[in-house]
Every structure is written in structure tokens, then in C-alpha cells.
Coordinates of C-alpha atoms in Angstrom, one line a residue:
F1 CA 0.0 0.0 0.0
A2 CA 2.8 2.4 0.8
G3 CA 4.5 1.6 -2.5
K4 CA 1.3 2.5 -4.4
C5 CA 1.0 5.8 -2.6
V6 CA 4.6 6.7 -3.4
H7 CA 4.1 5.7 -7.1
K8 CA 0.9 7.8 -7.3
L9 CA 2.6 10.8 -5.7
H10 CA 5.5 10.5 -8.2
R11 CA 3.0 10.5 -11.2
N12 CA 1.3 13.6 -9.8
L13 CA 4.6 15.5 -9.4
Q14 CA 5.6 14.6 -13.0
S15 CA 2.3 15.8 -14.4
A16 CA 2.4 19.0 -12.4
A17 CA 6.0 19.7 -13.5
K18 CA 4.9 19.7 -17.2
Q19 CA 2.4 22.5 -16.7
P20 CA 3.6 26.1 -16.6
P21 CA 3.7 27.4 -13.1
L22 CA 1.2 30.1 -12.0
I23 CA 3.0 33.0 -10.4
Q24 CA 1.0 35.3 -8.3
P25 CA 2.5 38.6 -7.5
P26 CA 2.2 39.7 -3.8
A27 CA -0.5 42.2 -2.8
R28 CA 2.0 45.1 -2.3
L29 CA 5.5 45.3 -3.7
S30 CA 8.3 46.9 -1.6
T31 CA 10.8 49.2 -3.2
A32 CA 13.7 46.8 -2.4
P33 CA 15.9 45.8 -5.3
Q34 CA 14.9 42.2 -5.1
E35 CA 11.5 40.6 -4.1
A36 CA 10.5 37.4 -2.6
V37 CA 7.3 36.1 -4.3
L38 CA 5.1 33.1 -3.7
M39 CA 4.9 30.5 -6.5
R40 CA 2.1 28.0 -6.4
I41 CA 2.2 24.8 -8.5
K42 CA -1.1 23.1 -9.1
S43 CA -1.8 19.6 -10.5
S44 CA -4.4 18.9 -13.2
G45 CA -6.1 16.2 -11.2
S46 CA -9.3 16.3 -9.2
S47 CA -9.8 18.5 -6.1
A48 CA -9.1 15.5 -3.8
E49 CA -5.8 14.7 -5.5
R50 CA -4.7 18.3 -6.0
L51 CA -1.3 19.0 -4.6
S52 CA 0.0 22.5 -3.7
Q53 CA 3.5 23.3 -2.9
S54 CA 4.9 26.7 -1.9
K55 CA 8.4 27.8 -1.8
S56 CA 10.2 31.1 -1.6
M57 CA 12.3 32.1 -4.5
V58 CA 14.2 35.3 -5.6
L59 CA 13.4 37.0 -8.9
Q60 CA 15.9 39.4 -10.4
E61 CA 14.8 42.8 -11.4
S62 CA 14.8 41.8 -15.1
D63 CA 12.2 39.0 -14.3
L64 CA 9.8 41.4 -12.6
P65 CA 6.8 42.7 -14.6
K66 CA 7.4 46.2 -15.9
K67 CA 4.9 48.5 -14.2
P68 CA 5.0 52.2 -13.9
I69 CA 6.3 53.4 -10.5
S70 CA 3.8 55.4 -8.6
R71 CA 5.2 58.7 -7.1
H72 CA 2.3 59.1 -4.7
R73 CA 3.4 59.1 -1.0
R74 CA 1.0 56.4 -0.1
N75 CA 2.6 54.0 -2.6
Q76 CA 6.1 54.5 -1.3
S77 CA 7.6 52.0 1.1
Q78 CA 7.7 53.0 4.8
H79 CA 10.3 52.2 7.4
N80 CA 8.0 50.5 9.9
A81 CA 6.9 47.6 7.6
S82 CA 5.9 44.2 8.8
V83 CA 4.5 41.2 7.0
A84 CA 1.3 39.8 8.5
G85 CA 0.3 36.1 8.6
G86 CA -1.3 36.2 5.1
G87 CA 1.8 37.6 3.4
V88 CA 0.2 41.1 3.1
A89 CA 2.6 44.0 4.1
V90 CA 1.2 46.2 6.8
F91 CA 2.8 49.7 6.9
E92 CA 2.9 52.1 9.9
P93 CA 2.9 55.8 9.1
L94 CA 6.2 57.7 9.6
V95 CA 6.5 60.2 12.5
E96 CA 6.6 63.6 10.8
L97 CA 5.9 67.0 12.3
N98 CA 5.0 70.2 10.5
G99 CA 7.3 73.1 10.8
E100 CA 7.6 75.0 14.0
H101 CA 10.0 77.7 15.4
L102 CA 12.5 76.2 17.8
N103 CA 15.7 77.5 19.4
V104 CA 18.7 75.7 17.9
A105 CA 22.4 75.8 18.8
K106 CA 25.1 73.8 17.0
I107 CA 27.9 73.3 19.5
S108 CA 29.9 70.8 17.5
E109 CA 30.5 69.8 13.9
S110 CA 32.4 66.6 13.0
G111 CA 33.9 66.4 16.5
K112 CA 35.1 70.1 16.5
K113 CA 33.5 72.2 19.2
Q114 CA 31.8 75.5 18.1
R115 CA 30.7 78.5 20.0
K116 CA 27.1 78.1 21.3
N117 CA 24.9 80.6 19.5
W118 CA 21.1 80.2 20.0
T119 CA 19.1 80.9 16.9
L120 CA 15.4 80.8 16.3
M121 CA 15.0 78.3 13.4
W122 CA 12.0 77.0 11.4
S123 CA 12.4 73.3 12.1
V124 CA 10.8 70.5 10.0
L125 CA 11.0 66.8 10.9
T126 CA 11.0 64.1 8.2
S127 CA 11.4 60.4 8.3
D128 CA 15.2 60.3 8.7
Q129 CA 16.3 63.9 9.1
M130 CA 15.6 67.4 10.5
L131 CA 15.7 70.5 8.4
F132 CA 16.5 73.9 9.9
Y133 CA 15.5 77.0 8.0
K134 CA 16.4 80.6 9.0
E135 CA 13.0 81.7 7.8
R136 CA 9.7 80.0 7.3
Q137 CA 9.4 81.0 3.7
Q138 CA 12.6 79.2 2.8
E139 CA 10.9 75.8 3.3
T140 CA 9.0 76.3 0.0
S141 CA 11.7 78.4 -1.7
L142 CA 13.7 76.9 -4.6
K143 CA 16.6 79.4 -4.4
T144 CA 20.0 77.8 -4.1
G145 CA 21.0 80.2 -1.4
S146 CA 18.2 79.1 0.9
K147 CA 19.4 75.5 1.6
P148 CA 18.5 74.4 5.1
D149 CA 20.9 72.9 7.7
V150 CA 20.3 69.1 7.5
L151 CA 20.6 66.9 10.6
Q152 CA 20.7 63.2 9.8
L153 CA 18.9 61.1 12.3
C154 CA 20.1 57.7 11.3
G155 CA 22.4 56.4 14.1
A156 CA 21.9 59.6 16.2
I157 CA 21.6 59.8 20.0
I158 CA 19.0 62.0 21.6
E159 CA 18.8 62.9 25.3
W160 CA 17.6 65.6 27.7
T161 CA 20.4 67.8 29.1
T162 CA 20.8 70.4 31.8
E163 CA 24.6 70.7 31.7
K164 CA 25.1 72.1 28.2
S165 CA 22.8 75.1 28.8
S166 CA 21.2 77.1 31.6
R167 CA 17.9 77.2 29.7
K168 CA 15.0 75.0 30.4
N169 CA 13.5 72.3 28.2
V170 CA 16.8 71.6 26.3
F171 CA 17.6 68.3 24.7
Q172 CA 20.7 67.3 22.7
I173 CA 21.1 65.4 19.5
R174 CA 24.4 63.8 18.6
T175 CA 24.8 62.5 15.1
N176 CA 27.0 59.5 14.0
T177 CA 29.4 62.0 12.4
G178 CA 30.2 63.8 15.6
S179 CA 28.0 66.8 15.3
E180 CA 26.0 68.0 18.3
Y181 CA 22.8 70.1 18.3
L182 CA 20.9 71.7 21.2
I183 CA 17.2 72.2 20.7
Q184 CA 15.1 74.2 23.1
A185 CA 11.5 75.4 23.4
D186 CA 10.0 77.8 25.9
S187 CA 7.1 75.4 26.5
Y188 CA 7.8 72.0 28.0
A189 CA 4.8 70.5 26.1
T190 CA 6.3 71.7 22.8
A191 CA 9.8 70.4 23.7
S192 CA 8.4 67.1 24.9
K193 CA 6.4 66.7 21.7
W194 CA 9.4 67.2 19.5
Y195 CA 11.6 65.0 21.7
D196 CA 9.2 62.1 21.4
A197 CA 8.8 62.5 17.7
I198 CA 12.5 62.8 17.0
R199 CA 13.3 59.7 19.1
K200 CA 10.7 57.7 17.2
A201 CA 12.2 58.9 13.9
V202 CA 15.7 57.9 15.2
D203 CA 14.5 54.5 16.1
S204 CA 12.7 53.9 12.8
S205 CA 15.6 55.1 10.7
T206 CA 18.2 53.0 12.7
K207 CA 16.2 49.8 12.7
L208 CA 14.1 48.2 10.0
P209 CA 11.7 45.8 11.8
L210 CA 10.8 43.5 8.9
R211 CA 9.3 40.1 9.9
R212 CA 9.4 36.8 8.2
S213 CA 6.2 35.4 6.8
N214 CA 6.5 32.2 9.0
S215 CA 7.9 33.8 12.1
T216 CA 7.3 36.7 14.5
E217 CA 11.0 37.5 14.9
Y218 CA 12.3 40.9 14.0
L219 CA 15.3 41.2 11.7
P220 CA 17.9 43.9 12.2
R221 CA 18.2 46.4 9.4
H222 CA 21.9 46.1 8.8
G223 CA 22.3 42.5 9.6
S224 CA 21.9 39.3 7.5
L225 CA 20.4 36.0 8.5
P226 CA 23.6 34.3 9.9
S227 CA 24.0 37.0 12.5
H228 CA 20.4 36.7 13.7
G229 CA 21.0 34.9 17.0
S230 CA 17.4 34.1 17.9
A231 CA 16.8 31.8 14.8
S232 CA 17.4 28.1 15.5
P233 CA 19.8 26.0 13.4
N234 CA 17.0 23.7 12.4
A235 CA 15.0 26.5 10.9
K236 CA 18.0 27.5 8.8
Q237 CA 18.4 23.9 7.5
R238 CA 14.7 23.5 6.7
N239 CA 14.5 26.8 4.7
P240 CA 17.8 27.2 2.7
V241 CA 16.1 29.2 0.0
H242 CA 14.5 31.6 2.5
R243 CA 18.0 32.5 3.6
R244 CA 18.7 33.9 0.2
S245 CA 15.6 36.1 0.2
I246 CA 16.7 37.7 3.5
N247 CA 20.2 38.5 2.3
M248 CA 18.9 41.2 0.0
F249 CA 18.5 43.6 3.0
G250 CA 22.3 43.6 3.8
S251 CA 25.4 44.0 1.7
S252 CA 28.4 41.8 1.9
K253 CA 30.3 44.4 3.9
L254 CA 27.7 44.5 6.6
K255 CA 27.6 40.8 7.5
H256 CA 28.5 39.9 11.0
S257 CA 29.3 36.6 12.7
A258 CA 27.8 35.3 15.9
S259 CA 31.1 35.8 17.7
D260 CA 31.1 39.5 16.8
S261 CA 27.6 40.1 18.3
T262 CA 28.7 38.2 21.4
D263 CA 31.8 40.5 21.7
K264 CA 29.6 43.6 21.3
N265 CA 27.2 42.4 24.0
G266 CA 30.2 41.8 26.3
V267 CA 31.5 45.3 25.7
K268 CA 28.1 46.8 26.3
N269 CA 27.7 44.9 29.6
R270 CA 31.1 46.0 30.8
L271 CA 30.3 49.6 29.9
K272 CA 27.0 49.4 31.8
K273 CA 28.8 48.0 34.9
F274 CA 31.4 50.8 34.7
I275 CA 28.7 53.5 34.4
T276 CA 26.7 52.2 37.3
R277 CA 29.8 51.9 39.5
R278 CA 31.3 55.2 38.7
P279 CA 31.6 57.7 41.7
S280 CA 29.2 60.6 42.0
M281 CA 30.1 64.2 41.4
R282 CA 30.0 64.9 45.2
T283 CA 32.5 62.1 45.9
L284 CA 34.9 63.4 43.3
K285 CA 34.7 66.9 44.8
E286 CA 35.3 65.6 48.3
K287 CA 38.4 63.7 47.1
G288 CA 39.6 66.8 45.3
L289 CA 39.6 65.3 41.9
I290 CA 37.1 67.8 40.6
K291 CA 37.1 71.4 41.7
D292 CA 34.4 74.0 41.2
R293 CA 35.2 76.4 38.3
V294 CA 35.4 80.2 38.5
F295 CA 35.1 80.9 34.8
G296 CA 31.6 79.9 33.6
C297 CA 30.1 79.7 37.1
H298 CA 26.9 81.6 37.9
L299 CA 27.6 84.9 39.7
L300 CA 25.3 84.1 42.6
T301 CA 26.8 80.5 43.0
L302 CA 30.3 81.8 43.0
C303 CA 29.7 84.5 45.6
E304 CA 27.9 82.1 47.9
R305 CA 30.8 79.7 47.6
E306 CA 33.3 82.4 48.4
G307 CA 31.2 84.0 51.0
T308 CA 31.3 87.5 49.4
T309 CA 29.1 89.7 47.2
V310 CA 31.9 90.4 44.7
P311 CA 34.0 87.6 43.2
R312 CA 37.6 87.5 44.5
F313 CA 39.0 87.3 41.0
V314 CA 37.3 90.6 40.1
H315 CA 38.9 92.2 43.1
I316 CA 42.3 91.0 42.3
C317 CA 42.2 92.1 38.6
L318 CA 40.8 95.6 39.4
D319 CA 43.5 96.2 42.1
A320 CA 46.2 95.2 39.6
V321 CA 44.9 97.6 37.0
D322 CA 44.7 100.4 39.6
K323 CA 48.3 99.8 40.6
R324 CA 50.0 99.7 37.2
G325 CA 47.5 100.0 34.3
L326 CA 45.5 103.2 34.6
D327 CA 47.9 105.1 32.3
A328 CA 48.5 102.1 29.9
D329 CA 47.8 103.0 26.3
G330 CA 44.4 101.4 25.2
I331 CA 43.7 99.8 28.5
Y332 CA 40.7 97.4 28.1
R333 CA 40.8 98.0 24.4
V334 CA 44.1 96.3 23.4
S335 CA 44.0 92.5 23.6
G336 CA 46.6 90.5 25.5
N337 CA 48.2 87.3 24.5
L338 CA 45.5 84.6 24.3
A339 CA 47.7 81.7 25.4
T340 CA 48.7 83.6 28.5
I341 CA 45.1 84.5 29.2
Q342 CA 44.1 80.9 29.0
K343 CA 46.9 80.0 31.3
L344 CA 45.7 82.5 33.9
R345 CA 42.2 81.1 33.5
F346 CA 43.4 77.6 34.2
I347 CA 45.2 78.6 37.4
V348 CA 42.1 80.4 38.6
D349 CA 39.9 77.5 37.9
Q350 CA 42.2 75.2 39.8
E351 CA 42.0 77.5 42.8
E352 CA 45.8 77.9 42.9
D353 CA 47.4 80.9 44.6
L354 CA 47.3 83.8 42.1
D355 CA 49.8 86.6 42.3
L356 CA 49.4 89.1 39.5
D357 CA 52.7 90.8 40.5
Q358 CA 54.7 87.9 39.1
S359 CA 56.8 88.5 35.9
Q360 CA 54.6 86.2 33.8
W361 CA 51.6 88.6 34.3
E362 CA 53.6 91.8 33.7
D363 CA 51.5 92.6 30.6
I364 CA 48.6 94.4 32.1
H365 CA 46.5 93.6 28.9
V366 CA 46.6 90.0 29.9
V367 CA 44.9 90.9 33.2
T368 CA 42.3 93.0 31.5
G369 CA 41.7 90.4 28.9
A370 CA 41.1 87.7 31.6
L371 CA 38.7 90.1 33.4
K372 CA 36.6 90.6 30.3
L373 CA 36.7 86.9 29.6
F374 CA 35.3 86.2 33.1
F375 CA 32.3 88.5 32.4
R376 CA 31.7 87.0 29.0
E377 CA 31.8 83.4 30.3
L378 CA 29.0 84.1 32.9
P379 CA 26.0 81.9 32.1
E380 CA 23.8 84.9 32.9
P381 CA 25.4 88.4 32.3
L382 CA 26.1 91.0 34.9
F383 CA 22.9 92.7 33.7
P384 CA 20.5 89.7 34.0
F385 CA 18.4 88.6 31.0
R386 CA 15.1 89.7 32.4
F387 CA 16.5 93.3 32.9
F388 CA 17.8 93.7 29.3
Q389 CA 14.6 95.2 27.8
P390 CA 13.8 97.4 30.9
F391 CA 17.3 99.0 30.6
V392 CA 16.7 99.5 26.9
E393 CA 13.5 101.3 27.6
A394 CA 15.2 103.4 30.3
V395 CA 18.0 104.6 28.1
K396 CA 15.4 105.8 25.5
I397 CA 14.1 108.4 28.0
K398 CA 15.1 111.8 26.8
E399 CA 15.1 113.8 30.0
S400 CA 18.3 113.2 31.9
K401 CA 17.0 113.3 35.4
L402 CA 14.2 110.8 34.7
K403 CA 16.7 108.6 32.9
V404 CA 19.0 108.6 36.0
Q405 CA 16.1 107.8 38.3
A406 CA 15.0 104.9 36.0
M407 CA 18.5 103.5 35.8
K408 CA 19.0 103.8 39.6
K409 CA 15.7 102.1 40.3
L410 CA 16.5 99.2 38.0
I411 CA 20.0 98.7 39.5
K412 CA 18.4 98.5 43.0
E413 CA 16.2 95.7 41.8
L414 CA 19.2 93.6 40.8
P415 CA 20.5 90.8 43.1
Q416 CA 23.0 92.0 45.7
P417 CA 26.1 90.4 44.0
N418 CA 25.2 92.0 40.7
Q419 CA 24.7 95.4 42.4
D420 CA 28.0 95.3 44.4
T421 CA 30.0 93.9 41.4
M422 CA 28.6 96.6 39.1
K423 CA 29.3 99.4 41.6
L424 CA 32.9 98.3 42.1
L425 CA 33.5 97.9 38.3
F426 CA 32.0 101.3 37.3
N427 CA 33.8 103.0 40.1
H428 CA 37.0 101.6 38.7
L429 CA 36.1 102.6 35.1
H430 CA 35.4 106.1 36.4
R431 CA 39.0 106.2 37.6
V432 CA 40.2 105.0 34.2
L433 CA 38.5 108.1 32.6
H434 CA 40.6 110.4 34.8
F435 CA 43.7 109.1 32.9
S436 CA 42.1 109.4 29.5
R437 CA 44.8 111.7 28.2
K438 CA 47.4 109.0 28.8
N439 CA 45.4 105.8 28.2
L440 CA 43.4 107.4 25.3
M441 CA 40.1 105.8 26.6
S442 CA 36.9 107.8 26.4
T443 CA 33.4 107.0 27.7
Q444 CA 32.4 105.9 24.2
G445 CA 35.4 103.6 23.9
I446 CA 34.7 102.0 27.3
G447 CA 31.0 101.7 26.3
I448 CA 31.9 99.9 23.1
V449 CA 34.2 97.4 25.0
F450 CA 32.0 96.7 28.0
G451 CA 28.5 97.0 26.4
P452 CA 28.4 93.5 24.8
T453 CA 30.6 92.2 27.7
L454 CA 28.2 93.0 30.5
M455 CA 24.8 92.5 28.9
W456 CA 23.2 90.7 26.0
P457 CA 19.7 89.4 25.2
E458 CA 18.8 85.8 26.1
L459 CA 17.6 85.1 22.5
D460 CA 19.5 86.3 19.5
A461 CA 16.4 86.7 17.4
G462 CA 16.6 90.5 17.3
N463 CA 18.8 92.8 15.3
M464 CA 22.3 92.4 16.6
A465 CA 23.4 95.8 15.4
V466 CA 20.5 97.6 17.1
N467 CA 21.1 95.7 20.4
M468 CA 24.8 96.6 20.3
V469 CA 23.9 100.3 20.0
Y470 CA 21.7 100.1 23.1
Q471 CA 24.3 98.1 25.0
T472 CA 26.9 100.8 24.3
Q473 CA 24.5 103.6 25.3
I474 CA 23.5 101.9 28.6
V475 CA 27.1 101.3 29.8
E476 CA 28.2 104.8 28.6
F477 CA 25.3 106.6 30.4
I478 CA 25.8 104.6 33.7
L479 CA 29.5 105.4 33.5
I480 CA 28.9 109.1 33.1
E481 CA 26.3 109.2 35.8
S482 CA 27.9 106.6 38.1
Q483 CA 28.4 109.1 41.0
D484 CA 24.7 109.8 41.1
I485 CA 23.5 106.3 40.4
F486 CA 25.8 104.5 42.9
N487 CA 26.1 107.4 45.4
L488 CA 29.9 107.6 44.9
D489 CA 32.1 110.2 46.7
R490 CA 32.8 113.2 44.4
K491 CA 36.6 113.3 44.7

């Protein structure tokens, strides 16, 4: 009986092989270069004796039927695609956000640090990149000069940060090429919305979760079947042709062995253990390995740490200039040697004993350059951000007495360290003016130097030239009326 069944099965296979196969194209074709299709071979016998056999095969591009390619967005393949049980591809929509104004600062490009400049940019999120336009109209403009700044999200890392900026609602994006961006929004809801959308776009562009038709296992985007650790060896032996159909998602350069993935997992585990066991910032400070900085520290924090209302470094610099720099040509206008200024900064940050009477600091312009650098490095300027616009409105007052009263009232509203530091500094600059015939420094020259150094707006969205005019006028007016504003002795 068994022999008859085998002989009958053999005859059915021979008759079926003589008939041309019926190839049924899948319901939806992906835009991949090769496609796995399902070929069904039917016998010409009765319904009871019909034999169906399915197997996966690969057709080259030349074998596929020539059909016009649809350019409609709905017909294009998406990243989040999975194959359901019936072989029908189910697509999930990509995460995209319409344009919106966000504060963007590029702090690094290809591993090279850049100066942090916040700019209000028109931001657009696509499936695998972010586009930053200086103006909203440039999104639809076709001019060559209106190309946006492109941030590639494939392989990027996104995380919230509070160390890179004193602003709130700031998150950082680090690309696989070493570029770093800071993105901020005034509203936490807006920042959180963009953070979640960008993170989903990063995940979808980094991984391609395609599933096999007979399995629920996900395949990595850049890996081939041999590196897929969750598949059993028996499944590989049973479906040797299926292995060919999966290899079309990875090139020969991107194939990895099982030992490579094991090594990578071992490195990740060691890094996780190292991060969890690393000492805290407080422990490092107690052991003296990390010391609090002076440059770049908030004025209130620095004064609380030193127990004063004026930073000690400001006192030391002003005393040195009073001793041997009041008659120096171009004091505060001529720049000192940058390398020597950085050396002085390093010594101050390490809290080492500083003696400006030593021979290495004999150039008084190095001392004045370090003092100006200290004020420029403050996270919030000597004139706080919230007082920038009120001072601008006060300097626009035409009557001199009312202008003095308005300035005096605003200065009294400042925090005590800001008031005392400002009073000491303008009293010193007033002494510099007494030697104007020797040092060739006028009120206008001091205003041009210290205007952008002591105050600047929180957002750079305004006109920089107009702001610089107001900064110079404010410092110049306070310097001229410093005796009335700070109640200084008229000597």
C-alpha cells in the first residue's frame, strides 16, 4: 500500500511539472531591489488529488513585470513595515511634524566644538532627518541660497540635558558623524512633543523591523540572517532558499558573525557596569579630583561659595589695574596674548594661589583680557536677561533726570552680588577716565568694549546691530552718571 502511494505521488509530481507554473505577485511590492514572491504549482487532477507546494524564490529585477512606478506618497515604502500572517505587508505611518519655530544651537561639527549661539530656526522633521531654515518662507523656496541645515537622524543619539545650557527644556542630538545640536522650546509641552517625535524617527531610521512570513521574529536592518541569534539552526536547515531572500537587506560588507555580536554584547555589559559603579560628582569633589570652576560659574553661586558679594578674582584684577595700568595705552581696548590669558584662567579654575605681581603677568593687557573673559563666560550676564529690555526702555528716556532715576531704580532691583560687582566695576572705570589723556580711553570707547561684555539678550532673534547700540549707550550713560547712580564720593 505504501508503494502504491509513493508511485501515485510521483506521477502527480511529473504531471504537475509539465504544466507552466502560475506565479501570483504579492498584494504590495516593496521598493527593495529584489523581491521574494510566492509561486504555487497546481496539478491537473481532481480536487481530492490536488497537490499544492509553496516555496520562496528570488526573482531578479529583469524578471519582474514592468509596471509604472507610482510617485504618490501612499505608494512609497515606509520604514516601519511588517509582514502579516497572510503575506500582506502592513505599513505604519512615519512620524513627521510640520514646521515650528525652535531655538537651535550647533555646538559641535564633525567632532570640533563650536561657540554656542542660539538661533530661532524654522524646524521640520521628516522620516530620517531634521531640516532647519532661517526663515519659514525658505521651506518652499527653490533658491540655491536658501538651503537648510540638515541633521541626519540615522544612528543619532537624543537625550535631555541640563549641563550644556542654563535654559529649560533643552535636549541634545548627537549624530553619527560627531555633530551635536541643542534644541530648546519655551514650552515644556512643545519640547516634549518634538523630543518624542525625533526619538521615534531615530529608532525607525536606525532599525528596519521587517518580519518573516512564517515567524514573529524581527530582523535587524543592517544584519543578515547568519548574525540573527534568535533563529534556531534547524530552521536554517529547513529553509535554505529563505536565507537567500533575506540577504537582500544587507550587503556583503555588513555581514557579522555570531562571535562579533557576542563580543559587542560583552563590551556593552562592561560599559554598563562601569557607568553604574562610577563615583558621584559629590564624591569626586570631596576627594579633590574635581574642583568648582570660577570661569563659567553663575555669579550668585560663585559669591555664595566664596562668602562674598563680589568675586575674589574681580577684586584681584581691578586692584592690579589700579596699581600699574591706569595710564597704559588702550587699557581694556588692546587685547593681550590669548595663550597667557588661558593659562591665567586655568590657574584660577584650579584655585591655585594667584599673584598678579609675578613677571609672567607683567603685561597688564593679559589681566584686563582675563577680566573681560570672566564676564563674557558668565551663564547669565552681569545685567540679567530679564532686565535687558527694561534697561533699553530706560535709556530711551530723553530727560536726563528721569533717565537717571529709572537706571537707579533698575539697579536697586538687581540681586546683591550684581549690584556690588557693578558698583565696584563702574567706580574703577570712572578712575580710568581720569587718565584718559594717557590711556586714550573715552566714555564711548569703554561703552563699546563693555557693552556687549556686561549685557546681552537671552535670544539672538533680534537685530544684533541695534542691540549693540543700546548696550553701548546703557554702559556709557551709567559710567557718566555713576556718581549719582551709585552714590559715589565726588573726589
